[in-house]
mmCIF file of C-alpha atoms in Angstrom:
data_model
loop_
_atom_site.group_PDB
_atom_site.id
_atom_site.type_symbol
_atom_site.label_atom_id
_atom_site.label_comp_id
_atom_site.label_asym_id
_atom_site.label_seq_id
_atom_site.Cartn_x
_atom_site.Cartn_y
_atom_site.Cartn_z
ATOM 1 C CA ASP A 1 0.055 0.025 0.061
ATOM 2 C CA GLY A 2 1.995 3.001 -1.298
ATOM 3 C CA GLY A 3 1.849 6.420 0.283
ATOM 4 C CA ILE A 4 3.405 9.011 2.444
ATOM 5 C CA THR A 5 3.684 8.696 6.138
ATOM 6 C CA GLN A 6 4.424 11.433 8.714
ATOM 7 C CA SER A 7 5.187 11.003 12.315
ATOM 8 C CA PRO A 8 4.291 11.915 14.867
ATOM 9 C CA LYS A 9 0.737 13.113 14.456
ATOM 10 C CA TYR A 10 1.181 15.567 17.262
ATOM 11 C CA LEU A 11 4.480 16.966 18.640
ATOM 12 C CA PHE A 12 5.167 19.210 21.478
ATOM 13 C CA ARG A 13 8.239 21.504 21.692
ATOM 14 C CA LYS A 14 9.662 23.158 24.665
ATOM 15 C CA GLU A 15 11.447 26.525 24.515
ATOM 16 C CA GLY A 16 14.950 26.257 23.079
ATOM 17 C CA GLN A 17 14.473 22.671 21.873
ATOM 18 C CA ASN A 18 15.023 21.296 18.433
ATOM 19 C CA VAL A 19 12.441 18.766 17.158
ATOM 20 C CA THR A 20 12.457 16.609 14.105
ATOM 21 C CA LEU A 21 9.432 15.692 12.010
ATOM 22 C CA SER A 22 9.548 12.465 10.023
ATOM 23 C CA CYS A 23 8.433 12.016 6.424
ATOM 24 C CA GLU A 24 8.772 8.758 4.540
ATOM 25 C CA GLN A 25 7.346 7.765 1.132
ATOM 26 C CA ASN A 26 7.300 4.444 -0.631
ATOM 27 C CA LEU A 27 6.081 5.809 -3.978
ATOM 28 C CA ASN A 28 9.538 5.811 -5.548
ATOM 29 C CA HIS A 29 9.139 9.614 -5.996
ATOM 30 C CA ASP A 30 12.237 11.714 -6.636
ATOM 31 C CA ALA A 31 11.115 15.090 -5.253
ATOM 32 C CA MET A 32 9.935 15.788 -1.731
ATOM 33 C CA TYR A 33 8.536 19.026 -0.119
ATOM 34 C CA TRP A 34 7.857 20.496 3.311
ATOM 35 C CA TYR A 35 5.063 22.979 3.786
ATOM 36 C CA ARG A 36 3.785 24.912 6.740
ATOM 37 C CA GLN A 37 0.143 25.633 7.100
ATOM 38 C CA ASP A 38 -1.209 28.374 9.344
ATOM 39 C CA PRO A 39 -4.904 29.282 9.582
ATOM 40 C CA GLY A 40 -5.919 31.544 6.802
ATOM 41 C CA GLN A 41 -2.556 31.639 5.191
ATOM 42 C CA GLY A 42 -2.681 28.616 2.861
ATOM 43 C CA LEU A 43 0.521 26.549 2.330
ATOM 44 C CA ARG A 44 4.049 28.045 2.496
ATOM 45 C CA LEU A 45 6.965 26.094 1.157
ATOM 46 C CA ILE A 46 9.857 25.531 3.648
ATOM 47 C CA TYR A 47 12.245 23.311 1.797
ATOM 48 C CA TYR A 48 12.202 20.945 -1.123
ATOM 49 C CA SER A 49 14.472 18.338 -2.568
ATOM 50 C CA GLN A 50 14.484 17.100 -6.187
ATOM 51 C CA ILE A 51 17.145 14.391 -5.748
ATOM 52 C CA VAL A 52 19.034 12.619 -3.000
ATOM 53 C CA ASN A 53 21.721 14.659 -1.267
ATOM 54 C CA ASP A 54 20.391 17.920 -2.664
ATOM 55 C CA PHE A 55 17.703 20.364 -1.333
ATOM 56 C CA GLN A 56 16.756 24.009 -1.833
ATOM 57 C CA LYS A 57 15.214 26.617 0.423
ATOM 58 C CA GLY A 58 11.657 27.588 -0.079
ATOM 59 C CA ASP A 59 9.934 30.778 0.872
ATOM 60 C CA ILE A 60 10.183 30.466 4.713
ATOM 61 C CA ALA A 61 13.340 28.363 5.409
ATOM 62 C CA GLU A 62 14.727 30.370 8.333
ATOM 63 C CA GLY A 63 14.685 28.369 11.557
ATOM 64 C CA TYR A 64 14.324 25.063 9.757
ATOM 65 C CA SER A 65 16.819 22.443 8.440
ATOM 66 C CA VAL A 66 16.431 19.321 6.331
ATOM 67 C CA SER A 67 18.440 16.399 5.056
ATOM 68 C CA ARG A 68 17.897 13.952 2.103
ATOM 69 C CA GLU A 69 20.207 11.074 2.622
ATOM 70 C CA LYS A 70 17.758 8.522 1.302
ATOM 71 C CA LYS A 71 15.191 8.819 -1.568
ATOM 72 C CA GLU A 72 12.432 7.617 0.696
ATOM 73 C CA SER A 73 13.077 9.956 3.591
ATOM 74 C CA PHE A 74 13.076 13.820 3.995
ATOM 75 C CA PRO A 75 13.102 14.750 7.745
ATOM 76 C CA LEU A 76 12.498 18.319 8.831
ATOM 77 C CA THR A 77 14.165 19.797 11.962
ATOM 78 C CA VAL A 78 12.489 22.796 13.609
ATOM 79 C CA THR A 79 15.262 24.589 15.461
ATOM 80 C CA SER A 80 15.173 26.855 18.450
ATOM 81 C CA ALA A 81 15.749 29.761 15.954
ATOM 82 C CA GLN A 82 12.211 29.263 14.787
ATOM 83 C CA LYS A 83 10.432 31.609 17.134
ATOM 84 C CA ASN A 84 6.847 30.753 16.139
ATOM 85 C CA PRO A 85 6.817 27.095 15.205
ATOM 86 C CA THR A 86 3.185 26.318 16.123
ATOM 87 C CA ALA A 87 1.559 25.194 12.854
ATOM 88 C CA PHE A 88 0.474 22.141 10.885
ATOM 89 C CA TYR A 89 3.378 20.673 8.817
ATOM 90 C CA LEU A 90 2.763 18.844 5.659
ATOM 91 C CA CYS A 91 5.060 16.675 3.560
ATOM 92 C CA ALA A 92 4.548 15.954 -0.072
ATOM 93 C CA SER A 93 6.331 14.176 -2.888
ATOM 94 C CA SER A 94 6.171 14.079 -6.685
ATOM 95 C CA ILE A 95 7.758 12.126 -9.537
ATOM 96 C CA ARG A 96 10.247 13.774 -11.879
ATOM 97 C CA GLY A 97 11.041 13.426 -15.494
ATOM 98 C CA THR A 98 7.406 12.759 -16.686
ATOM 99 C CA GLY A 99 4.532 14.885 -17.603
ATOM 100 C CA ASP A 100 3.118 14.391 -14.173
ATOM 101 C CA GLN A 101 6.034 15.944 -12.319
ATOM 102 C CA GLU A 102 4.093 18.714 -10.831
ATOM 103 C CA THR A 103 1.398 16.622 -9.127
ATOM 104 C CA GLN A 104 2.179 16.472 -5.504
ATOM 105 C CA TYR A 105 0.911 13.817 -3.080
ATOM 106 C CA PHE A 106 0.598 14.679 0.588
ATOM 107 C CA GLY A 107 1.073 12.921 3.853
ATOM 108 C CA PRO A 108 -1.432 13.262 6.822
ATOM 109 C CA GLY A 109 0.514 16.023 8.474
ATOM 110 C CA THR A 110 2.109 16.714 11.905
ATOM 111 C CA ARG A 111 0.706 19.275 14.282
ATOM 112 C CA LEU A 112 3.489 21.018 16.238
ATOM 113 C CA LEU A 113 2.631 22.758 19.408
ATOM 114 C CA VAL A 114 4.800 24.792 21.778
ATOM 115 C CA LEU A 115 4.644 24.167 25.512
ATOM 116 C CA GLY B 1 5.327 36.566 -11.234
ATOM 117 C CA ASN B 2 3.084 33.562 -10.987
ATOM 118 C CA SER B 3 0.071 33.819 -8.651
ATOM 119 C CA VAL B 4 -3.299 32.237 -7.815
ATOM 120 C CA THR B 5 -6.317 34.049 -6.488
ATOM 121 C CA GLN B 6 -9.247 32.144 -4.888
ATOM 122 C CA MET B 7 -12.517 33.493 -3.796
ATOM 123 C CA GLU B 8 -12.621 34.048 -0.059
ATOM 124 C CA GLY B 9 -14.669 31.922 2.216
ATOM 125 C CA PRO B 10 -16.283 30.598 4.081
ATOM 126 C CA VAL B 11 -18.882 29.306 1.691
ATOM 127 C CA THR B 12 -22.013 27.848 3.345
ATOM 128 C CA LEU B 13 -24.530 25.812 1.231
ATOM 129 C CA SER B 14 -27.394 23.589 1.780
ATOM 130 C CA GLU B 15 -27.282 19.969 0.753
ATOM 131 C CA GLU B 16 -27.910 19.477 -3.065
ATOM 132 C CA ALA B 17 -27.092 23.125 -3.806
ATOM 133 C CA PHE B 18 -24.808 23.987 -6.747
ATOM 134 C CA LEU B 19 -21.208 24.910 -5.851
ATOM 135 C CA THR B 20 -18.841 27.272 -7.647
ATOM 136 C CA ILE B 21 -15.432 28.281 -6.225
ATOM 137 C CA ASN B 22 -13.688 30.808 -8.353
ATOM 138 C CA CYS B 23 -9.978 30.539 -9.105
ATOM 139 C CA THR B 24 -7.994 32.871 -11.372
ATOM 140 C CA TYR B 25 -4.248 32.841 -12.067
ATOM 141 C CA THR B 26 -1.405 34.822 -13.423
ATOM 142 C CA ALA B 27 1.341 32.975 -15.047
ATOM 143 C CA THR B 28 3.856 33.037 -17.979
ATOM 144 C CA GLY B 29 3.899 30.147 -20.430
ATOM 145 C CA TYR B 30 1.577 27.207 -20.045
ATOM 146 C CA PRO B 31 0.895 26.247 -16.527
ATOM 147 C CA SER B 32 -0.784 23.203 -15.116
ATOM 148 C CA LEU B 33 -3.703 23.841 -12.808
ATOM 149 C CA PHE B 34 -4.868 21.791 -9.836
ATOM 150 C CA TRP B 35 -7.626 21.579 -7.225
ATOM 151 C CA TYR B 36 -6.817 19.957 -3.891
ATOM 152 C CA VAL B 37 -9.136 19.193 -1.049
ATOM 153 C CA GLN B 38 -8.311 19.085 2.689
ATOM 154 C CA TYR B 39 -10.718 17.452 5.137
ATOM 155 C CA PRO B 40 -10.454 18.546 8.741
ATOM 156 C CA GLY B 41 -7.227 17.453 10.461
ATOM 157 C CA GLU B 42 -5.911 15.755 7.323
ATOM 158 C CA GLY B 43 -3.404 16.308 4.609
ATOM 159 C CA LEU B 44 -4.316 17.506 1.121
ATOM 160 C CA GLN B 45 -5.741 15.159 -1.527
ATOM 161 C CA LEU B 46 -5.539 15.821 -5.259
ATOM 162 C CA LEU B 47 -9.078 16.390 -6.493
ATOM 163 C CA LEU B 48 -8.543 17.095 -10.125
ATOM 164 C CA LYS B 49 -6.091 18.714 -12.620
ATOM 165 C CA ALA B 50 -5.785 20.128 -16.086
ATOM 166 C CA THR B 51 -2.572 20.508 -18.012
ATOM 167 C CA LYS B 52 -3.563 22.535 -21.107
ATOM 168 C CA ALA B 53 -6.064 25.068 -22.283
ATOM 169 C CA ASP B 54 -9.708 23.765 -22.578
ATOM 170 C CA ASP B 55 -8.909 20.667 -20.684
ATOM 171 C CA LYS B 56 -11.646 19.698 -18.151
ATOM 172 C CA GLY B 57 -10.671 17.884 -14.993
ATOM 173 C CA SER B 58 -13.337 15.876 -13.137
ATOM 174 C CA ASN B 59 -13.540 13.644 -10.097
ATOM 175 C CA LYS B 60 -16.200 12.725 -7.554
ATOM 176 C CA GLY B 61 -18.768 14.925 -9.290
ATOM 177 C CA PHE B 62 -16.500 18.012 -9.227
ATOM 178 C CA GLU B 63 -15.353 19.626 -12.495
ATOM 179 C CA ALA B 64 -13.073 22.440 -13.538
ATOM 180 C CA THR B 65 -12.213 23.702 -16.997
ATOM 181 C CA TYR B 66 -8.844 25.347 -17.802
ATOM 182 C CA ARG B 67 -9.829 28.680 -19.526
ATOM 183 C CA LYS B 68 -6.780 30.438 -20.866
ATOM 184 C CA GLU B 69 -8.795 33.392 -22.299
ATOM 185 C CA THR B 70 -10.069 34.307 -18.822
ATOM 186 C CA THR B 71 -7.073 32.756 -16.894
ATOM 187 C CA SER B 72 -9.519 30.821 -14.725
ATOM 188 C CA PHE B 73 -10.049 27.335 -13.363
ATOM 189 C CA HIS B 74 -13.309 27.524 -11.448
ATOM 190 C CA LEU B 75 -14.369 24.531 -9.414
ATOM 191 C CA GLU B 76 -18.067 23.370 -9.800
ATOM 192 C CA LYS B 77 -20.236 20.610 -8.559
ATOM 193 C CA GLY B 78 -23.925 20.295 -9.353
ATOM 194 C CA SER B 79 -25.126 18.978 -6.051
ATOM 195 C CA VAL B 80 -23.052 19.136 -2.904
ATOM 196 C CA GLN B 81 -23.302 16.767 -0.071
ATOM 197 C CA VAL B 82 -22.468 17.211 3.669
ATOM 198 C CA SER B 83 -19.412 15.064 3.131
ATOM 199 C CA ASP B 84 -17.979 17.734 0.742
ATOM 200 C CA SER B 85 -17.429 20.039 3.707
ATOM 201 C CA ALA B 86 -13.653 20.773 3.514
ATOM 202 C CA VAL B 87 -11.134 23.383 2.491
ATOM 203 C CA TYR B 88 -10.431 23.552 -1.242
ATOM 204 C CA PHE B 89 -7.155 24.801 -2.632
ATOM 205 C CA CYS B 90 -6.357 25.944 -6.215
ATOM 206 C CA ALA B 91 -2.824 25.595 -7.348
ATOM 207 C CA LEU B 92 -0.661 26.366 -10.340
ATOM 208 C CA GLY B 93 2.453 24.512 -11.525
ATOM 209 C CA ALA B 94 4.880 26.521 -13.692
ATOM 210 C CA GLY B 95 8.453 27.575 -14.093
ATOM 211 C CA ASN B 96 11.616 25.708 -14.522
ATOM 212 C CA ASN B 97 11.375 23.836 -11.179
ATOM 213 C CA ARG B 98 7.599 23.236 -11.544
ATOM 214 C CA LYS B 99 6.860 24.086 -7.933
ATOM 215 C CA LEU B 100 3.301 24.542 -7.052
ATOM 216 C CA ILE B 101 1.930 28.144 -6.340
ATOM 217 C CA TRP B 102 -1.032 27.955 -3.968
ATOM 218 C CA GLY B 103 -4.129 29.863 -3.408
ATOM 219 C CA LEU B 104 -5.183 30.641 0.215
ATOM 220 C CA GLY B 105 -7.950 28.022 0.231
ATOM 221 C CA THR B 106 -11.694 28.308 0.392
ATOM 222 C CA SER B 107 -13.664 26.748 3.253
ATOM 223 C CA LEU B 108 -16.878 24.984 2.309
ATOM 224 C CA ALA B 109 -19.517 24.082 4.852
ATOM 225 C CA VAL B 110 -22.558 22.064 3.602
ATOM 226 C CA ASN B 111 -25.596 21.898 5.947
ATOM 227 C CA PRO B 112 -28.112 19.083 5.882
#
């Protein structure tokens, strides 16, 4: 059963703490994306990766970091430098090199809350 | 630059009413256009898409036609159900890296 999994569903962060959100896909997709969703603001792109060992900043990368060591995995770390991390975080993936490369498929999301 | 504008919500309808959610875009070249749906507390699901002018995307009773002359991709459904209550996002794919540009979303509530 192919798809994108995100864990945990809910995550609590204390002040000054780094936390890592997991995203795994078994769709054999090349590209992966992280978005942040705040109420009334739609989706904002944090980072994206089109191939393994390569990634690019999106529109709101400050305070976040990523890695892409495996095709299947694209973890997002919310660092202590991100002063307002409370949001719903969505991971997505897409295939490259075909006419369908823009279609993104989403995971169920992780809700991050600050204690 | 590329952009997407959706009608503001919330939209509230009675069951079996006709739905239209407007989406217009600005883009260079020939973008692809998408509608995604997000049910409460969940991730986004692709609802339909169109990749060239005059294409009609359809799924689950929803339809949208890619209108290049009016730069629009309005979402329609002839008879909505309570289960259609969700947030709907219009998106555009364009540019060399083909990232998606997102509208702000339109919340739909359908009452029985």
